[in-house]
Coordinates of C-alpha atoms and ligand atoms in Angstrom, one line a residue:
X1 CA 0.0 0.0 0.0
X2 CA 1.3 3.3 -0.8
X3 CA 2.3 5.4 2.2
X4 CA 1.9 9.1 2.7
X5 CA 4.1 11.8 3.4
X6 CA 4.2 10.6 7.4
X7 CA 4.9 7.2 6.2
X8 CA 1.5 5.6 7.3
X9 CA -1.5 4.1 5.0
X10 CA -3.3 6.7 4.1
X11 CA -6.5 8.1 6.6
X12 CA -9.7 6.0 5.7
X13 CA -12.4 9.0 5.7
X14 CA -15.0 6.3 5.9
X15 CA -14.7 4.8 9.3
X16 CA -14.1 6.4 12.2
X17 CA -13.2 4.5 15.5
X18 CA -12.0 5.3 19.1
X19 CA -8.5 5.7 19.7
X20 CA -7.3 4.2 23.1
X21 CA -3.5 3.9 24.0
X22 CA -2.7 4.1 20.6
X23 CA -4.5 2.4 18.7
X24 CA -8.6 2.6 17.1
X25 CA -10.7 0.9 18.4
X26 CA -14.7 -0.1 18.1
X27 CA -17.9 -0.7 19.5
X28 CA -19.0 -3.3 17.0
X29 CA -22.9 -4.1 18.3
X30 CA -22.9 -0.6 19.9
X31 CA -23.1 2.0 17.3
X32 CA -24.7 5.2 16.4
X33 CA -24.8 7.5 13.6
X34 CA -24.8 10.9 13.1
X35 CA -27.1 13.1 10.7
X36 CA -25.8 15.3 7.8
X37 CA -28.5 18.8 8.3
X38 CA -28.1 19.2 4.9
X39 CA -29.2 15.7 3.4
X40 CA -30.8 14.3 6.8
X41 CA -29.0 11.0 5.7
X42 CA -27.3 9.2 8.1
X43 CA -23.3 9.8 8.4
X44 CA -21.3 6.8 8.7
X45 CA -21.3 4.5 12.3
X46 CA -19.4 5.8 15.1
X47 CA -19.0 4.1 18.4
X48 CA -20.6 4.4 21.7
X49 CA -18.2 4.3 24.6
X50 CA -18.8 2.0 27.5
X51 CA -17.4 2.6 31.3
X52 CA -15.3 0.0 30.0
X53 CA -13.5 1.8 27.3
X54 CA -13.6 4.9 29.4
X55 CA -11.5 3.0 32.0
X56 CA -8.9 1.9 29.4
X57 CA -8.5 5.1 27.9
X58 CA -8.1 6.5 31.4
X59 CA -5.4 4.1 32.6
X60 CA -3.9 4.7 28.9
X61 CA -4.2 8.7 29.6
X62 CA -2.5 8.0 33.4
X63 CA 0.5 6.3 32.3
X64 CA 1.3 8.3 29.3
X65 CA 1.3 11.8 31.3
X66 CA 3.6 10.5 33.5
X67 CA 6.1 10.1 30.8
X68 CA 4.7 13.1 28.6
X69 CA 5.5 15.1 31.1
X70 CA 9.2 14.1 31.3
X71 CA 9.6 15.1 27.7
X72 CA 11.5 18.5 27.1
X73 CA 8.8 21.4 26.4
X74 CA 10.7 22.0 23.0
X75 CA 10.1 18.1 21.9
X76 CA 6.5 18.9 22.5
X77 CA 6.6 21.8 20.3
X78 CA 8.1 19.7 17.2
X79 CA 5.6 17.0 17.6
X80 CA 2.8 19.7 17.4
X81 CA 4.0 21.2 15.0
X82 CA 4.3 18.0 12.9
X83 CA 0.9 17.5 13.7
X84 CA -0.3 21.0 12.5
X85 CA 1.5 20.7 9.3
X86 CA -0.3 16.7 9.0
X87 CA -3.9 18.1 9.4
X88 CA -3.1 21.2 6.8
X89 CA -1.8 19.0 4.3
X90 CA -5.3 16.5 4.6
X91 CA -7.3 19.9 5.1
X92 CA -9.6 19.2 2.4
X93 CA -10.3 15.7 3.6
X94 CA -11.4 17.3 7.0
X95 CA -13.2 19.7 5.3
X96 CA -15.6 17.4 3.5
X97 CA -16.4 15.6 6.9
X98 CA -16.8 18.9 8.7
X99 CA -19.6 19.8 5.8
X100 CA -21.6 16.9 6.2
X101 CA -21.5 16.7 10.5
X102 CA -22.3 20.4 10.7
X103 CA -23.9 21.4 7.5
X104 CA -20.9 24.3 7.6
X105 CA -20.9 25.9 4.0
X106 CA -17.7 25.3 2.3
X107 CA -16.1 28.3 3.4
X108 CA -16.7 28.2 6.9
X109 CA -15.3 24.8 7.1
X110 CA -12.4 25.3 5.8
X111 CA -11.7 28.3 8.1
X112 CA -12.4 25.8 10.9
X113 CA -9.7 23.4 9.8
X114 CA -7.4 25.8 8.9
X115 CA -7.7 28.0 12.3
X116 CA -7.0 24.5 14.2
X117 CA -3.3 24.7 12.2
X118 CA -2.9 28.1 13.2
X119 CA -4.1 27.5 17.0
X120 CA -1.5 24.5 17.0
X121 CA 1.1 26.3 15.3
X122 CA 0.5 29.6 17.6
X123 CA 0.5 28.1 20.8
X124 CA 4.0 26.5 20.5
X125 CA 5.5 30.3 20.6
X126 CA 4.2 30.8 23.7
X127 CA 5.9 29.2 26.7
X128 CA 5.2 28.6 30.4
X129 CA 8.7 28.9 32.2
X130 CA 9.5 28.8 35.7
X131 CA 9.5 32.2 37.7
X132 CA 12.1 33.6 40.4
X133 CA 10.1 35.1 42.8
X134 CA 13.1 35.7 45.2
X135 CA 16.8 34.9 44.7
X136 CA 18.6 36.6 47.9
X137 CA 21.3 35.0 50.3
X138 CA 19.1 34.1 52.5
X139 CA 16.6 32.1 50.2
X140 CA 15.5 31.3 47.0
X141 CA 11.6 31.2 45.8
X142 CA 10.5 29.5 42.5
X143 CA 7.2 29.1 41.2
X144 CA 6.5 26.6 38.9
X145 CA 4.2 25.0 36.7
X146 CA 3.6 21.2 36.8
X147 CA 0.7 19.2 34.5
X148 CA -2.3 18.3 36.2
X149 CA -2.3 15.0 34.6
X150 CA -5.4 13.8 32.6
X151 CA -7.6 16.3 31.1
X152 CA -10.9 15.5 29.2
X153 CA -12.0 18.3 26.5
X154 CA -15.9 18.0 26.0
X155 CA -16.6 19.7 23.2
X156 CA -20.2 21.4 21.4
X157 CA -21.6 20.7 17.8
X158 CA -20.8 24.5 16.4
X159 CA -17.1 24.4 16.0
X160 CA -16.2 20.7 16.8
X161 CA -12.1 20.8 16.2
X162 CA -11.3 24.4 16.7
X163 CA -12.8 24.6 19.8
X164 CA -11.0 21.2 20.5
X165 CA -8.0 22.1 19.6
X166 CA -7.9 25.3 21.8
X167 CA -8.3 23.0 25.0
X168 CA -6.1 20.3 23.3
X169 CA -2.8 22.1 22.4
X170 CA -2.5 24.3 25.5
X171 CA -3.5 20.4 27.6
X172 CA -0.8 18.8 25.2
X173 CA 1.8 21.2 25.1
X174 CA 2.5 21.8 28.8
X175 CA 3.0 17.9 29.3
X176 CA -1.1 16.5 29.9
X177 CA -2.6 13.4 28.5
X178 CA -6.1 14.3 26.5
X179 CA -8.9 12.8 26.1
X180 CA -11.4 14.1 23.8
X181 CA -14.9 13.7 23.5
X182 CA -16.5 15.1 21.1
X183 CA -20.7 15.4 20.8
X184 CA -22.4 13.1 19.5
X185 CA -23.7 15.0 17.2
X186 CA -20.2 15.8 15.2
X187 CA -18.3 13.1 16.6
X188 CA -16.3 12.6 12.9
X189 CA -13.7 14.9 12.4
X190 CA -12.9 14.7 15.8
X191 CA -12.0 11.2 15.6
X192 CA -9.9 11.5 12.8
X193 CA -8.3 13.8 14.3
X194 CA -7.4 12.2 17.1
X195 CA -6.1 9.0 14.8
X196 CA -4.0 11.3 13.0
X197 CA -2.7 12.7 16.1
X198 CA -1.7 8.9 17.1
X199 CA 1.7 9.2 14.3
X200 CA 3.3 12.3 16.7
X201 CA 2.2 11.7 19.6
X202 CA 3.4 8.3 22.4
X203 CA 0.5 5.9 23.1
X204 CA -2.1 7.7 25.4
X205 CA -1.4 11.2 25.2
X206 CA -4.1 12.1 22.8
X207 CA -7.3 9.6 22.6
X208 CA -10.5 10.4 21.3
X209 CA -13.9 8.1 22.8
X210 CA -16.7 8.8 20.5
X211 CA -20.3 7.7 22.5
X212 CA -23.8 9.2 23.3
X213 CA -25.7 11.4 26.1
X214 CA -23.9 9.1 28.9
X215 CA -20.8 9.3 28.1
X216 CA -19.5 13.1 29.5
X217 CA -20.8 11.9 33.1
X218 CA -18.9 8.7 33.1
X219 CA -15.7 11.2 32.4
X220 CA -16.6 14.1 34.9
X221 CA -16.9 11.0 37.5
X222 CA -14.1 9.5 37.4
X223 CA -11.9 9.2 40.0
X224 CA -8.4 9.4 37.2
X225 CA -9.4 12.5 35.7
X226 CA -7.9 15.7 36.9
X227 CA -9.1 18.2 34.7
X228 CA -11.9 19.0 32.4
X229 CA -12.4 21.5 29.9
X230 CA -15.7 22.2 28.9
X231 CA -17.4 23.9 25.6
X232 CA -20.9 24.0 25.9
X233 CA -24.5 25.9 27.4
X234 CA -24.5 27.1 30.7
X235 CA -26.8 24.9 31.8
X236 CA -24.9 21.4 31.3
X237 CA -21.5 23.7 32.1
X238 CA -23.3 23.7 35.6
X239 CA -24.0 20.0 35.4
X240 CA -20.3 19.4 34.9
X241 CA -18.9 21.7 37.7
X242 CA -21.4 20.1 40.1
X243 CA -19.9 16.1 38.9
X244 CA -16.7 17.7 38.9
X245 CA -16.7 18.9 42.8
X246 CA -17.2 15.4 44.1
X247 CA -13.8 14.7 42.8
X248 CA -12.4 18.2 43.1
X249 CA -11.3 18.2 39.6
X250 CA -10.3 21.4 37.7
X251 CA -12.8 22.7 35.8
X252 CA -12.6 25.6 32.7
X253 CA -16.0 26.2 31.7
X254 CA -16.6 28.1 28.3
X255 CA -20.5 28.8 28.3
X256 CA -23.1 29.7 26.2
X257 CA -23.4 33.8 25.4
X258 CA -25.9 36.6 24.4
X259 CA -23.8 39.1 23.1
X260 CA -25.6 42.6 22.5
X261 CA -24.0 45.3 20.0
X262 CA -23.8 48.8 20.4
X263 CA -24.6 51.1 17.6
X264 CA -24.1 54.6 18.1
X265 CA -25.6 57.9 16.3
X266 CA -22.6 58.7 14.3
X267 CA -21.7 55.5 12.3
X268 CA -22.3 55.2 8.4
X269 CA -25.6 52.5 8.2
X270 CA -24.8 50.7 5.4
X271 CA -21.4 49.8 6.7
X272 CA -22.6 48.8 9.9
X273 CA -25.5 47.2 8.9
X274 CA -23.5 44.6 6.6
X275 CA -20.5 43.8 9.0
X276 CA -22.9 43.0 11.7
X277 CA -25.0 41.1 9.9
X278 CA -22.3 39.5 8.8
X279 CA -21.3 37.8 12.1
X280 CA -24.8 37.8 13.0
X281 CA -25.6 35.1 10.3
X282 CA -21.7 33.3 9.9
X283 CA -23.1 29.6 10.3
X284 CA -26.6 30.5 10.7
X285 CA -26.0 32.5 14.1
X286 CA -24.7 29.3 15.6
X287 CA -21.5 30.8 17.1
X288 CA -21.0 31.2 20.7
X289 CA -19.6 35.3 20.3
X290 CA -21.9 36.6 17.2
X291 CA -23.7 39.3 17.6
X292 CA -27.0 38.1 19.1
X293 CA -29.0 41.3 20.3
X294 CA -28.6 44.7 18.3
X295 CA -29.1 48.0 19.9
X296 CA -29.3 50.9 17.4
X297 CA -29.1 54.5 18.0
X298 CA -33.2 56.1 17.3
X299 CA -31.2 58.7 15.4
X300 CA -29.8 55.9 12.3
X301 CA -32.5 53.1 13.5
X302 CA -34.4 53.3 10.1
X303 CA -31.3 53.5 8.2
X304 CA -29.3 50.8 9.7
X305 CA -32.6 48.7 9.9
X306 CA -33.4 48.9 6.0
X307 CA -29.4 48.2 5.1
X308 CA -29.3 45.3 6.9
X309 CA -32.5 44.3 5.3
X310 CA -31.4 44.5 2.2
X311 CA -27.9 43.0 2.8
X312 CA -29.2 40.0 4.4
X313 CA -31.4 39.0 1.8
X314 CA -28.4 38.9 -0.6
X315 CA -27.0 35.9 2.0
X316 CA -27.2 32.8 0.3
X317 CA -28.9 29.8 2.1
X318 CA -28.0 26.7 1.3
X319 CA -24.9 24.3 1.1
X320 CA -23.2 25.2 -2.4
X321 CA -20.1 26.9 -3.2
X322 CA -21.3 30.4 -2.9
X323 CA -24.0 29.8 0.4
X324 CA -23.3 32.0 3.2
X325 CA -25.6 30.6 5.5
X326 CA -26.4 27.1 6.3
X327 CA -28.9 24.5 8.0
X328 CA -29.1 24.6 11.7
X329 CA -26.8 21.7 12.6
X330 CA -28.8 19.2 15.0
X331 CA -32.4 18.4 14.9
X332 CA -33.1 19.1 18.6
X333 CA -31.6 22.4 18.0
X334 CA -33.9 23.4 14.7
X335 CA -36.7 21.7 17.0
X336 CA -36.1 24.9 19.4
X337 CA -35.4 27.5 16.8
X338 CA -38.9 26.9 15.3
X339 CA -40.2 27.2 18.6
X340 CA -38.6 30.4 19.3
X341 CA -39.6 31.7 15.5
X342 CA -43.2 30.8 16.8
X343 CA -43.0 32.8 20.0
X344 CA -42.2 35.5 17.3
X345 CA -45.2 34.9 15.9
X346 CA -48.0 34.3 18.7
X347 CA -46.0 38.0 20.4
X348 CA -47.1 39.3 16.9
X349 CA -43.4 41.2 16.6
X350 CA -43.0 42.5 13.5
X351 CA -40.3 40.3 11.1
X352 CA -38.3 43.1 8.8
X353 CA -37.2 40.3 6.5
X354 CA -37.3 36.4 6.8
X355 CA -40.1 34.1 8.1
X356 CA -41.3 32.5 10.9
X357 CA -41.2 29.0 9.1
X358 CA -38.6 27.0 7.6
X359 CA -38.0 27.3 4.0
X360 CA -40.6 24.5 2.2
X361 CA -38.3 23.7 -0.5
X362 CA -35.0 22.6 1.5
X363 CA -35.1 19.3 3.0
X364 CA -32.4 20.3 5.2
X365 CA -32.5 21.7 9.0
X366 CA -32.9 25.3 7.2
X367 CA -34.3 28.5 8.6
X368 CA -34.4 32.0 6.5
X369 CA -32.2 34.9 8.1
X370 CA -34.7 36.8 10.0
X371 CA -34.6 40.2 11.3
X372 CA -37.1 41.3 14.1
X373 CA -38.0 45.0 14.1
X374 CA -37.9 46.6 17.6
X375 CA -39.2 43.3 20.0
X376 CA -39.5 44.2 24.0
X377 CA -36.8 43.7 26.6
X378 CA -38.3 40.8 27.5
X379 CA -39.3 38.9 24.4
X380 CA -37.8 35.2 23.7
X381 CA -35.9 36.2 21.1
X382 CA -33.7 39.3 23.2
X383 CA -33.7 37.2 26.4
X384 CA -32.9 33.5 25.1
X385 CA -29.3 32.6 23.7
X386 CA -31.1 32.0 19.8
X387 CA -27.5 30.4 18.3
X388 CA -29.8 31.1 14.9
X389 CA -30.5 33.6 12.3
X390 CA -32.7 35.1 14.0
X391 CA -31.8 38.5 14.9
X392 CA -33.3 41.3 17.0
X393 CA -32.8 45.3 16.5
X394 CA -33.9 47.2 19.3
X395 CA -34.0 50.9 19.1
X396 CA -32.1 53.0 22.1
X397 CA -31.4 57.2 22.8
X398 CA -30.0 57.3 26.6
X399 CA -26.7 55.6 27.0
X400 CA -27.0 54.4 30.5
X401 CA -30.5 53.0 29.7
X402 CA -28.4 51.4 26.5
X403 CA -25.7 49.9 29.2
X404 CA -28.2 48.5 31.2
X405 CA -30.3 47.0 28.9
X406 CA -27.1 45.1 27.5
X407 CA -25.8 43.8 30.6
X408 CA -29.5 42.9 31.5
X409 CA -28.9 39.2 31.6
X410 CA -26.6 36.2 33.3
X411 CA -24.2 35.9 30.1
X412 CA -21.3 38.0 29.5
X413 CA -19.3 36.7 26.5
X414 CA -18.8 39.4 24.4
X415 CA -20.2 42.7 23.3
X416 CA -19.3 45.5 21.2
X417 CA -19.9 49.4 20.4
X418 CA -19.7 50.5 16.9
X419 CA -19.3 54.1 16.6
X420 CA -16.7 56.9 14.8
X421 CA -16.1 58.7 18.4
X422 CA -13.8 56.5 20.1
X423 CA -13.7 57.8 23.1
X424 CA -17.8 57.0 23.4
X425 CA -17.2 53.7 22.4
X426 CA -14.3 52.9 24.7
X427 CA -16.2 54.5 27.3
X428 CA -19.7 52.3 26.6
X429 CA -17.5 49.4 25.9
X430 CA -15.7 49.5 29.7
X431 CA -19.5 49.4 31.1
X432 CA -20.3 46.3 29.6
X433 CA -19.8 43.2 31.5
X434 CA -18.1 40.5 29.2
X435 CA -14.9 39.2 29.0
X436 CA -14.6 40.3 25.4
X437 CA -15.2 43.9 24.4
X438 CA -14.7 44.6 20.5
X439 CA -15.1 48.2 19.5
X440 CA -16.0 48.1 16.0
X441 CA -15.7 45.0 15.3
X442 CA -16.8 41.3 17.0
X443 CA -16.1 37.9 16.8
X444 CA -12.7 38.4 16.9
X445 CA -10.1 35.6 19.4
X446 CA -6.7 35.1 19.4
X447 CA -4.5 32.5 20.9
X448 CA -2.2 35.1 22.5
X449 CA -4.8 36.8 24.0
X450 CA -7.2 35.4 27.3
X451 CA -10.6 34.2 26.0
X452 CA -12.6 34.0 29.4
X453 CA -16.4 34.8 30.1
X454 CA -17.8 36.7 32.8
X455 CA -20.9 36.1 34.9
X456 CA -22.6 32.6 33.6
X457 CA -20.6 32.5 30.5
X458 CA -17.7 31.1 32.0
X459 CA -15.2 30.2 34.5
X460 CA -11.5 30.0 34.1
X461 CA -9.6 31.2 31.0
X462 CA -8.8 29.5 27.5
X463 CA -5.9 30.8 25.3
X464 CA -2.9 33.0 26.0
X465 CA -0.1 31.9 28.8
X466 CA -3.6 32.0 30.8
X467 CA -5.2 29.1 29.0
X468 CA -1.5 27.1 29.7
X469 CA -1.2 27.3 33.6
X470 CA -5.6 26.5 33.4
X471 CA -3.5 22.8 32.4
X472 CA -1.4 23.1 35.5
X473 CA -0.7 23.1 39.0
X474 CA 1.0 25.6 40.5
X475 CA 4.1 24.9 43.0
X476 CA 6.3 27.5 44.5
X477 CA 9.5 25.8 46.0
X478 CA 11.2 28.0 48.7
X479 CA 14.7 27.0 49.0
X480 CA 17.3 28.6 51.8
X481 CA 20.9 27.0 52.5
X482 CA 21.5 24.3 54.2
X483 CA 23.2 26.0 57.4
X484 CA 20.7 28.6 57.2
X485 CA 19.3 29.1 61.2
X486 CA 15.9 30.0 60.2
Ligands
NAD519 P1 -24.2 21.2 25.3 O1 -24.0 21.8 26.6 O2 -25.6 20.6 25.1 O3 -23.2 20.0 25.0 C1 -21.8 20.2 25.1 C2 -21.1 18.9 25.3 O4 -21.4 18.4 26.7 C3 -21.4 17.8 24.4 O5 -20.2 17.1 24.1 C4 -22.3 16.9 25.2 O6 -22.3 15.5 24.8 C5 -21.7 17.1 26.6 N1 -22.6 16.8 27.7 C6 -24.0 16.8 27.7 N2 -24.4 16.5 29.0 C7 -23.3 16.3 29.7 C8 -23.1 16.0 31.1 N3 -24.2 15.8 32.0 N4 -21.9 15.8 31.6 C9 -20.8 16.0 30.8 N5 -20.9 16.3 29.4 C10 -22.2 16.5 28.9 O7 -23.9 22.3 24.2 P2 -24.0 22.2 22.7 O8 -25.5 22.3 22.3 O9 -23.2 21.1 22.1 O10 -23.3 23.6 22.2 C11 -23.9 24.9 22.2 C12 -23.6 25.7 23.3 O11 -22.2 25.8 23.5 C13 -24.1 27.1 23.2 O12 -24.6 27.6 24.4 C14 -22.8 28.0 22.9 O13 -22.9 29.3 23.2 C15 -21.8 27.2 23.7 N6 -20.5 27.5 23.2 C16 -19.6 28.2 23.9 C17 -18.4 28.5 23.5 C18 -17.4 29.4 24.3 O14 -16.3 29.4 23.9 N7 -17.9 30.0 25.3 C19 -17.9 28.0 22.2 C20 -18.8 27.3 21.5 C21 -20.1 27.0 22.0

């Protein structure tokens, strides 16, 4: 058989399996299958984890940290790196898979895969070394920064890799065995991930268990896991720090969001309008930091309104070449967004372009990017987290009444002020309470910067030196000289 450029058989992008210690492994008369949103045919079998598999993997994960964590931090680097450059060069492979588990249009998908390289790549410049905290005669302090040991990364459905890959490089790289589970919704390119991972990486340091609505409890339990990174809603982030305390494990929790935007008097409408929308609609609102409540100054209301109008109807729905926007990506979740678009509908607000039905000529899990015009405070669709394209504007004129309304609510994510004045915007922007404030932009994350939420979007920080000592314990050695008399 012809080997590729890491010297293995070519990646089989028809069967995914577990990978424990090293090597894939499967469920044969315990299967499940996930659903392409686009086709609603079944994607290929994937396995469902037992306890038993969970325990392997852990006792795989346990013995391989130890040893992982031996390795010099600048061996780690290589094998990431080597790892990054792997997953580029089978990008498009990836791609395809990530289409049909997500119903991502081409585009997006290929920014996923290709931000997982650069998150790999990026997080090997940063580096996690000791620190003198006092050298003197008399004694010397170090702190330090040792692994905690196993860490699981449970993942969500919107951006299965690239969130995985910002809890596993920063696990990885400072000397932790991972185990990822992915949901069981996009379980695929996760998996093959993980198998790919298996040609840089020793036996047990990265494993993948693939398995259904069981599976993240038998990890938060169990007694060999030290840490666990979470990507998900709030309210099974909650569920997870609650498992999590009986063992006392660490716990990062990256929750769900509601992030309002700002739009002041003074900015030009038709720009505004589009580069909101924009992020608004990126995979069919289903992002965790896209702009999810709009509040627009009275004074360009109209004007920023009828822009957007227009502009959104030029988004393409569908899963072609050119679609911007596609289906939702799970069944349960289109199951709640047409229960939200009927709230819209028996509040009587007043849709400024879209519908409050799914399309009738797309099999898929599709909905039609939908503006409201000027809903309450407290409607459904300002209040809930919608992850859909299903946007509200809401009209404002008194800046602290602005501020209060967008920090009205448990999440704090993100939230941003568009306007020319930036001294307004900085100063609107420091009232709001998220961890991520954009001034005239959104959406925006980088690995060299903390990613953290505030309130019940979050706990703990991912990315940045931040997200590397989040995979470690801290120990501060004091050292004084061996005849010292204190
Ligand atoms: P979810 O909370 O339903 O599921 C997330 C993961 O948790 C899945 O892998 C699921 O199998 C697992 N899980 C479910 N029950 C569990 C339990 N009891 N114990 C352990 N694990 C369990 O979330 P979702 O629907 O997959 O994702 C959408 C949510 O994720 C949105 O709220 C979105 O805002 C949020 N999100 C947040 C970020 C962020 O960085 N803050 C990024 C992406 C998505």
């Amino acid at each position: 058989m012809a080997l590729d450029k890491t010297g293995y058989p070519p990646l089989d992008f028809n069967t995914f399996y577990n990978v424990i210690d090293g090597e894939l492994s499967s469920t044969p008369n315990n299967v499940r299958y996930g659903i392409n949103p686009i086709t609603l045919e079944n994607n290929p079998a994937v396995p469902i984890s037992s306890l038993h598999d969970v325990n392997r993997a852990v006792e795989a994960a346990g013995r391989a940290a130890k040893s992982w964590a031996e390795v010099p931090w600048d061996k780690r680097v290589s094998a990431i790196r080597e790892y990054a450059n792997a997953i580029e060069d089978k990008a498009e492979d990836f791609v395809r898979i990530l289409m049909k588990e997500t119903g991502k249009p081409v585009n997006l998908a290929r920014t996923e895969i290709s931000t997982c390289v650069q998150y790999l790549r990026e997080f090997c410049q940063l580096s996690l070394p000791s620190e003198v905290i006092e050298d003197t005669e008399e004694r010397k302090v170090v702190t330090r920064y040792v692994p905690v040991g196993v860490v699981v990364g449970i993942a969500p459905w919107n951006f299965p890799v690239q969130v995985s890959c910002m809890k596993m490089t920063p696990a990885i790289l400072t000397g932790n065995a991972y185990i990822w589970k992915p949901s069981p919704y996009t379980p695929y390119c996760s998996l093959k991930f993980a198998e790919l991972g298996q040609r840089f990486f020793p036996p047990g340091v990265l494993q993948a268990l693939s398995g259904d609505n069981d599976l993240g409890p038998l990890l938060t339990e169990h007694p060999n896991i030290q840490m666990v990174s979470f990507t998900g809603s709030t309210l099974v982030g909650k569920k997870v720090m609650e498992s999590c305390s009986k063992t006392l494990k660490r716990v990062v929790l990256e929750l769900g969001g509601n992030d309002p935007a700002i739009v002041c008097a003074d900015v030009d409408p038709a720009s505004v309008a589009k580069r909101i929308a924009s992020i608004a609609f990126c995979h069919s609102g289903q992002i965790c930091i896209a702009t999810k409540r709009i509040y627009v100054h009275e004074a360009v209301y109209d004007a920023v309104l009828a822009a957007m109008v227009e502009f959104v109807k030029t988004l393409k729905l569908g899963s072609g070449e050119d679609a911007y926007t596609g289906p939702i990506s799970t069944i349960d979740h289109f199951k709640y967004v047409k229960g939200l678009l009927a709230s819209v509908e028996s509040a009587k607000l007043t849709v400024a372009t879209g519908s409050t039905k799914p399309p009738s000529d797309m099999s898929g899990y599709y909905i039609v990017p939908t503006i409201i015009d000027n809903p309450p405070d407290d409607a459904r669709v300002v209040i809930e987290e919608q992850f859909a394209p299903v946007l509200p504007l809401m009209r404002w004129k008194d800046e602290a009444d602005v501020i209060s309304r967008a920090n009205n609510t448990n999440m704090g994510l993100g939230a941003s002020v568009w306007s020319r004045d930036l001294d307004q915007a900085e100063r609107l922007g420091k009232q709001l309470q998220a961890g991520n404030i954009w001034i005239n932009t959104h959406l925006e994350i980088q690995t060299s910067t903390p990613f953290a939420g505030h309130k019940q979007s979050g706990l703990g920080i991912a990315m940045a030196v931040d997200g590397l000592k989040a995979c470690c314990n801290v120990q501060s050695i004091y050292t004084r000289p061996a005849d010292s008399t204190t």
